[in-house]
CSV table of N, CA and C in Angstrom, one decimal:
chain,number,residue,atom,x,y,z
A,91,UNK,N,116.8,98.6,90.5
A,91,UNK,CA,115.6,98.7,91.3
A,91,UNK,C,114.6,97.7,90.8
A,92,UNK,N,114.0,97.0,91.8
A,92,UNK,CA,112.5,96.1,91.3
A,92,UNK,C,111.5,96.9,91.9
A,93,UNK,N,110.5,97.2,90.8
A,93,UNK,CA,109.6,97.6,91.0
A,93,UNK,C,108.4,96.0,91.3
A,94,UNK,N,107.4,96.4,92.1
A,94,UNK,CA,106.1,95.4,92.2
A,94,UNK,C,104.9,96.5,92.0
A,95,UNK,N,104.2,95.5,91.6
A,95,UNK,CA,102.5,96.5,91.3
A,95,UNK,C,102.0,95.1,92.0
A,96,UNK,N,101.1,95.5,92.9
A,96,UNK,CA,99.6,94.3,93.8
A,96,UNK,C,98.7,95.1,93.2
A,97,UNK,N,97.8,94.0,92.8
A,97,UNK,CA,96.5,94.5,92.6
A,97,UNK,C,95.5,93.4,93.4
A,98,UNK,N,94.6,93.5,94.2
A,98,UNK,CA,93.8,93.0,95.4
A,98,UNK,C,92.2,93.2,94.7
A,99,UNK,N,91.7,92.5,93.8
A,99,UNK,CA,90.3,92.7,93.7
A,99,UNK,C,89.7,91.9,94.9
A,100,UNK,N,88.6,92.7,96.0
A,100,UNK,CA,88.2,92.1,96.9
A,100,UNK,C,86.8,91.7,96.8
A,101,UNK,N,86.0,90.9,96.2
A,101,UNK,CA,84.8,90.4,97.2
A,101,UNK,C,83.9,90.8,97.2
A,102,UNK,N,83.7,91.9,98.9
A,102,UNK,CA,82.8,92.4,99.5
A,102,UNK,C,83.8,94.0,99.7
A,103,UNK,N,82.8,94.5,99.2
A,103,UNK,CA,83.0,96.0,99.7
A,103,UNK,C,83.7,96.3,101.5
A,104,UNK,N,82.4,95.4,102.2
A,104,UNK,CA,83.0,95.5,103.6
A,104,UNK,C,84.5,95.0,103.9
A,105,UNK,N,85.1,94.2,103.3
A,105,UNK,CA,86.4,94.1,103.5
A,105,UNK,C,87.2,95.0,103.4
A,106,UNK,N,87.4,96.4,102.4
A,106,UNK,CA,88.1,97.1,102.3
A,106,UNK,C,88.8,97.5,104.0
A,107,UNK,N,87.7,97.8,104.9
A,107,UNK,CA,88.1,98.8,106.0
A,107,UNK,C,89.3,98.0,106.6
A,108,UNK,N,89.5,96.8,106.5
A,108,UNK,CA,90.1,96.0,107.2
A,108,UNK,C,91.5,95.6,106.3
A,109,UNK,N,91.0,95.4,105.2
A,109,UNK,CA,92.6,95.6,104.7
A,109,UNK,C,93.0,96.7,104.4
A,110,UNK,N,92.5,97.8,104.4
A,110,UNK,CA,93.4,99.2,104.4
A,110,UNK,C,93.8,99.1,106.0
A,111,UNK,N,93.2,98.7,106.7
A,111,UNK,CA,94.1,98.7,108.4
A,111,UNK,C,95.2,97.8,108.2
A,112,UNK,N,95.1,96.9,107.6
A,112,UNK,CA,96.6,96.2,107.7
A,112,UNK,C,97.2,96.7,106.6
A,113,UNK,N,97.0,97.5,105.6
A,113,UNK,CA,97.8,97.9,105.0
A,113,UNK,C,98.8,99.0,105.5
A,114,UNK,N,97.9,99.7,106.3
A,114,UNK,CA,98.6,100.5,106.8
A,114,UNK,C,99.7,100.0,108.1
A,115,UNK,N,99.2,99.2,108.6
A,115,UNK,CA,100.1,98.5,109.3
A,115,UNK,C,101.4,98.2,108.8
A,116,UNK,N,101.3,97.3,107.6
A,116,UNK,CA,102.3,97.2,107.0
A,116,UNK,C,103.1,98.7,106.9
A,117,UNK,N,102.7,99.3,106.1
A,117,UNK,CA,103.3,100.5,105.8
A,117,UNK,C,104.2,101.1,107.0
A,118,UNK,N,103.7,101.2,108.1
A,118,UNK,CA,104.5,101.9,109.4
A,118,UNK,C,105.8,101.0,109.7
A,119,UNK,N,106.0,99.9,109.4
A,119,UNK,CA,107.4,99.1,109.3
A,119,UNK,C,108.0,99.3,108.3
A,120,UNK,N,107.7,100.3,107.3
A,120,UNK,CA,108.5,100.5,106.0
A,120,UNK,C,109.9,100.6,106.6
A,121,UNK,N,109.8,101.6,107.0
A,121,UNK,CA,111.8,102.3,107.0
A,121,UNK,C,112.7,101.1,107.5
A,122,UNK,N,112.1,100.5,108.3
A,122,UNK,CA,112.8,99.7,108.7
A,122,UNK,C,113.2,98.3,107.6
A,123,UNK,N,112.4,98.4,106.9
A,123,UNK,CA,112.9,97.2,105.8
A,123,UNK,C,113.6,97.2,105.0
A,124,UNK,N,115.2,96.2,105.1
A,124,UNK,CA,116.0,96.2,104.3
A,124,UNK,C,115.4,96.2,102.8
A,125,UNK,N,116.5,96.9,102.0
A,125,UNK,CA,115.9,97.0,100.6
A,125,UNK,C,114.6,97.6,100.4
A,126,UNK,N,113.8,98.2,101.6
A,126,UNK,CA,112.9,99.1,100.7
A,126,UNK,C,113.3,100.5,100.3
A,127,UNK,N,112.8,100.5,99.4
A,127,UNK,CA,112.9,102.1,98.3
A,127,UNK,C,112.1,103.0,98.6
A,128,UNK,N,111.1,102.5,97.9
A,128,UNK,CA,109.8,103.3,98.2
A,128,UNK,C,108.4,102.5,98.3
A,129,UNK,N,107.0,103.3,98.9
A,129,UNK,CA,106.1,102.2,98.5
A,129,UNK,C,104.5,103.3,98.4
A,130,UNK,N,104.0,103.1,97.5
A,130,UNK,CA,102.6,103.7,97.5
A,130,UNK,C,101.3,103.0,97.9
A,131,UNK,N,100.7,103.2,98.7
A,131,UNK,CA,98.9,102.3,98.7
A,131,UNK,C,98.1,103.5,97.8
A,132,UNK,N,97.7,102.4,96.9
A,132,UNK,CA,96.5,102.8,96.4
A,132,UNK,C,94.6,102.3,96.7
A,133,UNK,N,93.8,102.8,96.0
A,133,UNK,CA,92.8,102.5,96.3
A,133,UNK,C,91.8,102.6,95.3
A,134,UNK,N,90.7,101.5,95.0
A,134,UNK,CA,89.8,102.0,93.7
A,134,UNK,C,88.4,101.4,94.3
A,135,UNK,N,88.0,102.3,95.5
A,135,UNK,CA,86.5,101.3,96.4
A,135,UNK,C,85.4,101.2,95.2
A,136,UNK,N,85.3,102.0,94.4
A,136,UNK,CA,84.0,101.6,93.5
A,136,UNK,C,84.3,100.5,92.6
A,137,UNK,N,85.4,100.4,92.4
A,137,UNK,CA,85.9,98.6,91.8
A,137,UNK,C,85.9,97.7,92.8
A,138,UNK,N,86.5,98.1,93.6
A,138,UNK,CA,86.9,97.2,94.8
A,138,UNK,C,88.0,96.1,94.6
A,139,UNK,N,89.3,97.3,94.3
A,139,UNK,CA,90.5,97.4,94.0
A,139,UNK,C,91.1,98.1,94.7
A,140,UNK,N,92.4,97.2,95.9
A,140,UNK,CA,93.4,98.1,96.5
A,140,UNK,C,94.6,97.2,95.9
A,141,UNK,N,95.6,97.8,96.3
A,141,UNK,CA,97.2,97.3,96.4
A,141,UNK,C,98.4,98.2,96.8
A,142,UNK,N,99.5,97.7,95.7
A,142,UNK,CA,100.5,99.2,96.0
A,142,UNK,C,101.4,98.6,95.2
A,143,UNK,N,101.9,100.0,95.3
A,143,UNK,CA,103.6,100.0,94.3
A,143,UNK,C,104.6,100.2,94.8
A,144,UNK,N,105.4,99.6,95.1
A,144,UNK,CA,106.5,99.5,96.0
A,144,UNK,C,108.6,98.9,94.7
A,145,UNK,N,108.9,99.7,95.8
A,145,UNK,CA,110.0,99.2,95.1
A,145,UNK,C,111.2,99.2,95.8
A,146,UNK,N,111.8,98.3,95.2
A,146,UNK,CA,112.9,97.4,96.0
A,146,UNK,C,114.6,97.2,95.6
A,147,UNK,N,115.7,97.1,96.4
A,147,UNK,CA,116.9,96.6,95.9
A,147,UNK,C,117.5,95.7,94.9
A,148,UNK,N,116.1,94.9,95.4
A,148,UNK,CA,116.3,93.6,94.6
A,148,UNK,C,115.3,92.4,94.6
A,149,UNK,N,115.1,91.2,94.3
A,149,UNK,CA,114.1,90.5,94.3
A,149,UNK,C,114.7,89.8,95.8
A,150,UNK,N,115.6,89.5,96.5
A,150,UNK,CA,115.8,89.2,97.8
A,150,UNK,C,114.9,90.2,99.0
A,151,UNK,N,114.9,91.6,98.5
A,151,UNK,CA,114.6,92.5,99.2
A,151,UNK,C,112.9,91.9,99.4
A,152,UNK,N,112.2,92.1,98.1
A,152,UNK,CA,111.1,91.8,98.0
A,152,UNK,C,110.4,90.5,98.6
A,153,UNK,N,111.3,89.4,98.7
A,153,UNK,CA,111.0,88.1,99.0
A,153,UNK,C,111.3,88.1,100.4
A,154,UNK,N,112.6,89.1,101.0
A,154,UNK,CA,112.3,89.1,102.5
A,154,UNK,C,111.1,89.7,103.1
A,155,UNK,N,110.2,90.4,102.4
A,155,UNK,CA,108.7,91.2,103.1
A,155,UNK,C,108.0,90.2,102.8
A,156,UNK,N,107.9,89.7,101.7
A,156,UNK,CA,106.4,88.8,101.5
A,156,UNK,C,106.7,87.5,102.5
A,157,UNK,N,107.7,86.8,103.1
A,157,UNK,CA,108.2,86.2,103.7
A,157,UNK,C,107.3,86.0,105.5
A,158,UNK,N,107.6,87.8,106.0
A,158,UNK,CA,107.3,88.3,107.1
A,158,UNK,C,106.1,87.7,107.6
A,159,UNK,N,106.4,87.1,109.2
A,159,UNK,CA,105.0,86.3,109.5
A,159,UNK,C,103.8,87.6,109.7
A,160,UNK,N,104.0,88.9,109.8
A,160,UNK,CA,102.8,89.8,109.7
A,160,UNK,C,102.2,89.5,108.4
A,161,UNK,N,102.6,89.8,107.2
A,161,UNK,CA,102.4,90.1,105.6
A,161,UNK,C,101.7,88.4,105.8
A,162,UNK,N,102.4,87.3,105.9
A,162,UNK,CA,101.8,86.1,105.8
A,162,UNK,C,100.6,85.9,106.1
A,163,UNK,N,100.3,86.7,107.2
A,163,UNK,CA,99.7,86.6,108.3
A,163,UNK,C,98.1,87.3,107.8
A,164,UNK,N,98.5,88.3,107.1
A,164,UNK,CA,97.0,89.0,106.2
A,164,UNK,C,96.7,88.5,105.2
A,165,UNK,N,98.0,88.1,104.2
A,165,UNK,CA,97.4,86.9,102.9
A,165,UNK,C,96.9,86.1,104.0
A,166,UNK,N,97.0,85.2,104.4
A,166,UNK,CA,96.2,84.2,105.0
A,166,UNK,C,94.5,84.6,104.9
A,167,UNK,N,94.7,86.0,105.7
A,167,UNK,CA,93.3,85.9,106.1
A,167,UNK,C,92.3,86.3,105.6
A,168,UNK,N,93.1,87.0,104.1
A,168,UNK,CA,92.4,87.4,103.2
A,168,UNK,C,92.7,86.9,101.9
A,169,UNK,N,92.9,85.7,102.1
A,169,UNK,CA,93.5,84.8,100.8
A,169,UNK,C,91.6,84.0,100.1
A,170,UNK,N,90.7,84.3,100.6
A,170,UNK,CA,89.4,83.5,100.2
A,170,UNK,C,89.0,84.8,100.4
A,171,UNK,N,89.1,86.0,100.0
A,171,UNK,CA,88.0,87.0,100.3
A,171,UNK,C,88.4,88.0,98.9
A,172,UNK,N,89.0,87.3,97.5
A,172,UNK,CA,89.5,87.9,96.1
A,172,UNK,C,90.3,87.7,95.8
A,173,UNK,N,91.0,88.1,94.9
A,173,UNK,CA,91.6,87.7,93.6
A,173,UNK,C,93.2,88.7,93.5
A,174,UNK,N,94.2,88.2,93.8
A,174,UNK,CA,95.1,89.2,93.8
A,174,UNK,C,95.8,88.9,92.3
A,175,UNK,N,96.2,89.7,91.6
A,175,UNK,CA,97.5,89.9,90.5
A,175,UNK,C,99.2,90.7,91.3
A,176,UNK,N,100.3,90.3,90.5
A,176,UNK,CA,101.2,90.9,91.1
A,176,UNK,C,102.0,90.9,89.6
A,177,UNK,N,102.7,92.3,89.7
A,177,UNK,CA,103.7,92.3,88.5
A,177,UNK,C,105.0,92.7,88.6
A,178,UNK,N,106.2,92.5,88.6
A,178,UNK,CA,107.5,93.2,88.7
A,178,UNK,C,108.2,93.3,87.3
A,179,UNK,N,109.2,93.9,87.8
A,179,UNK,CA,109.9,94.1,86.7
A,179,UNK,C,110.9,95.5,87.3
A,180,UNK,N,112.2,95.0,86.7
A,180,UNK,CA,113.6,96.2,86.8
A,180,UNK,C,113.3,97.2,86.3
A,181,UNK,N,113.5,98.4,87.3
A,181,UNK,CA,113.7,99.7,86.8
A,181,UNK,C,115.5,100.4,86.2
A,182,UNK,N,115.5,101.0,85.7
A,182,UNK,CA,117.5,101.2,86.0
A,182,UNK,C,117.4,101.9,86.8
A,183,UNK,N,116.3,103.0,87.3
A,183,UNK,CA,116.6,104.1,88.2
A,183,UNK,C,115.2,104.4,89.2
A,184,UNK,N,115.5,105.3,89.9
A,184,UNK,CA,114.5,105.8,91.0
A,184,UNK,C,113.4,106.9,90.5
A,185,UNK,N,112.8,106.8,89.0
A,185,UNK,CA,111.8,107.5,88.6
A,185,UNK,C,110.2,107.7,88.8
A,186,UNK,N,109.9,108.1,90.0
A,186,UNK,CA,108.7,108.1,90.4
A,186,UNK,C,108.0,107.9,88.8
A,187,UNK,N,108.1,109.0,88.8
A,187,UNK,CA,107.0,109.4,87.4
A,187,UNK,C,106.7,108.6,86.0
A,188,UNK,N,108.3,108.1,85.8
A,188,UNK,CA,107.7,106.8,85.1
A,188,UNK,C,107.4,105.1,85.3
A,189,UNK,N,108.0,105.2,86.7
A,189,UNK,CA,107.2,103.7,87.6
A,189,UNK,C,105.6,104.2,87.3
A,190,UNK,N,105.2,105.4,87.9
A,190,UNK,CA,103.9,105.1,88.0
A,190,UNK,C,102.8,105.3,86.8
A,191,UNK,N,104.0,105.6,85.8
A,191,UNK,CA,103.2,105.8,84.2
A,191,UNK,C,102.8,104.0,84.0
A,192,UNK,N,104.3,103.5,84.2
A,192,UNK,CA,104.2,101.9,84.1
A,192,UNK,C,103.3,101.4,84.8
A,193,UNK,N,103.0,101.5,86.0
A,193,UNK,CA,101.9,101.0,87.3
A,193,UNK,C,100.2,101.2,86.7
A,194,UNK,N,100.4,102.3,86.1
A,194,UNK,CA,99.3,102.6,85.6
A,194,UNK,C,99.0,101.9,84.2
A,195,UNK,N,99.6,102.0,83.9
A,195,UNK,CA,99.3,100.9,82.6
A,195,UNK,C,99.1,99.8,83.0
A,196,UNK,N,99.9,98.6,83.8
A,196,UNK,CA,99.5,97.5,84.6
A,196,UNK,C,98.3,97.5,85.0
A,197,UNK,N,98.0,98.4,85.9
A,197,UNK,CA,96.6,98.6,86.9
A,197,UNK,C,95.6,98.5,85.8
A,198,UNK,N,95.3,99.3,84.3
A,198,UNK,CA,94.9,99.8,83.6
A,198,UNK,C,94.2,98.6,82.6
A,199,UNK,N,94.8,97.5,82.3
A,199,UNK,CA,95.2,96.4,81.8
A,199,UNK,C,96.3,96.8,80.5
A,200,UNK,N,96.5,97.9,80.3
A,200,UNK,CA,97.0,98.0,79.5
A,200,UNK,C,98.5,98.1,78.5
A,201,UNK,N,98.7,96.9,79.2
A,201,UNK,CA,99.8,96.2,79.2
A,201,UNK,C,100.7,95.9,80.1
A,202,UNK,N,102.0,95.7,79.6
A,202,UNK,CA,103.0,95.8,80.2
A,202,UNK,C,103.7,96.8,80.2
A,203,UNK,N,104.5,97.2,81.3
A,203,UNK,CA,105.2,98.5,81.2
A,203,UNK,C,106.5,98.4,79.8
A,204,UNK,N,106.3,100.0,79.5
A,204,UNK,CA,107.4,99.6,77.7
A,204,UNK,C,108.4,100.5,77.6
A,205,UNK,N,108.2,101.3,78.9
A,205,UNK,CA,109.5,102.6,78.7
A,205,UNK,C,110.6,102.4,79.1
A,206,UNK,N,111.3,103.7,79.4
A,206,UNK,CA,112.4,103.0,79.4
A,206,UNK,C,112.5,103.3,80.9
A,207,UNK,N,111.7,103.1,81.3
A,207,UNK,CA,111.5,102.7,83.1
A,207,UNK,C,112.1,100.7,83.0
A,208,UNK,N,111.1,100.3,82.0
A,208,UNK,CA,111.3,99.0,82.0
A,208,UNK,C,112.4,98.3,81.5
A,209,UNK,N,113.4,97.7,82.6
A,209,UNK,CA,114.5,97.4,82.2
A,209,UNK,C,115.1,96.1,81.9
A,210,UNK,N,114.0,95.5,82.4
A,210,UNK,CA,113.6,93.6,82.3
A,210,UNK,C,112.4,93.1,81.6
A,211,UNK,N,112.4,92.1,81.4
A,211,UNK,CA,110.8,91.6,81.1
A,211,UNK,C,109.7,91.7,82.3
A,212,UNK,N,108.8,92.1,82.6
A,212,UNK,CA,108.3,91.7,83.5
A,212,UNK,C,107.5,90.9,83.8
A,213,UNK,N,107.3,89.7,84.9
A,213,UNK,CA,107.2,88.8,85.5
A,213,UNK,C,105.5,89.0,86.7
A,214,UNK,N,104.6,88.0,86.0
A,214,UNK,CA,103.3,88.5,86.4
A,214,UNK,C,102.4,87.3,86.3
A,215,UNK,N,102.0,87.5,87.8
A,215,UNK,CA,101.5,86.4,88.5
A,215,UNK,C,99.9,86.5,88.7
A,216,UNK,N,99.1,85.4,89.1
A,216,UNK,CA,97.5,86.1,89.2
A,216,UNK,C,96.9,84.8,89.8
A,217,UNK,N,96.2,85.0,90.5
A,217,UNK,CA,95.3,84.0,91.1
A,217,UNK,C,94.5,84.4,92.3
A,218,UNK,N,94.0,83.3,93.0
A,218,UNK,CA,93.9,83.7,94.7
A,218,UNK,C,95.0,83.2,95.3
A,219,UNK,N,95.0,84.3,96.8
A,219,UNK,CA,96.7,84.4,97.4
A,219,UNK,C,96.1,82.8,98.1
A,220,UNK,N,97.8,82.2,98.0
A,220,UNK,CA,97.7,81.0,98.6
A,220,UNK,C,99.1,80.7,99.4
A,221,UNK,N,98.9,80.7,100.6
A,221,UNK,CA,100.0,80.7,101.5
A,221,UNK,C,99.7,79.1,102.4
């Protein structure tokens, strides 16, 4: 399993309402996406921090959603309105509880995931989204 963690620091407070609508958007196409597992939205408005934790078959799986002209289509429009981080990394198994011990740590800054959730190195990106 690949797990991903997004983290979305946004800007302006007023943006949130609009990317939780396309988040959720996204989210209603789940089932249908090859290679998805599972996926969580989260939310931190008094930071003005959203993302999610999602996890995947594989890194093909994950690269065919980021791909999608919808998903494209909201990085675009929210690619100048903050600062996204992304982190993956292999799980061996389908462990809610310790993906999200690891997620949380990520989210947290505090570090990298180290258990034995973590079955790769993980692989961790940061900038503004640029499509």
């Amino acid at each position: 399993m690949l797990v991903s963690v997004t983290d979305f620091t946004f800007t302006k407070r007023l943006d949130l309402p609009g990317i939780a609508r396309a988040a959720i958007g996204l989210r209603r196409t789940w089932p249908a996406l090859d290679g998805a597992v599972g996926l969580w939205l989260w939310t931190a408005p008094r930071s003005r921090r959203c993302g999610a934790v999602s996890v995947w078959t594989g890194e093909e799986a994950l690269h065919g959603f980021v791909a999608r002209p919808d998903h494209v289509a909201i990085m675009r429009k929210y690619r100048t309105r903050g600062v996204a981080k992304a982190t993956t990394w292999v799980s061996p198994g389908l462990d809610e509880t310790a993906i999200w011990r690891d997620a949380y740590r990520v989210l947290m800054g505090s570090g990298t995931p180290t258990g034995p959730n973590a079955g790769a190195a993980p692989h961790t990106g940061e900038g503004r989204l640029r499509r």
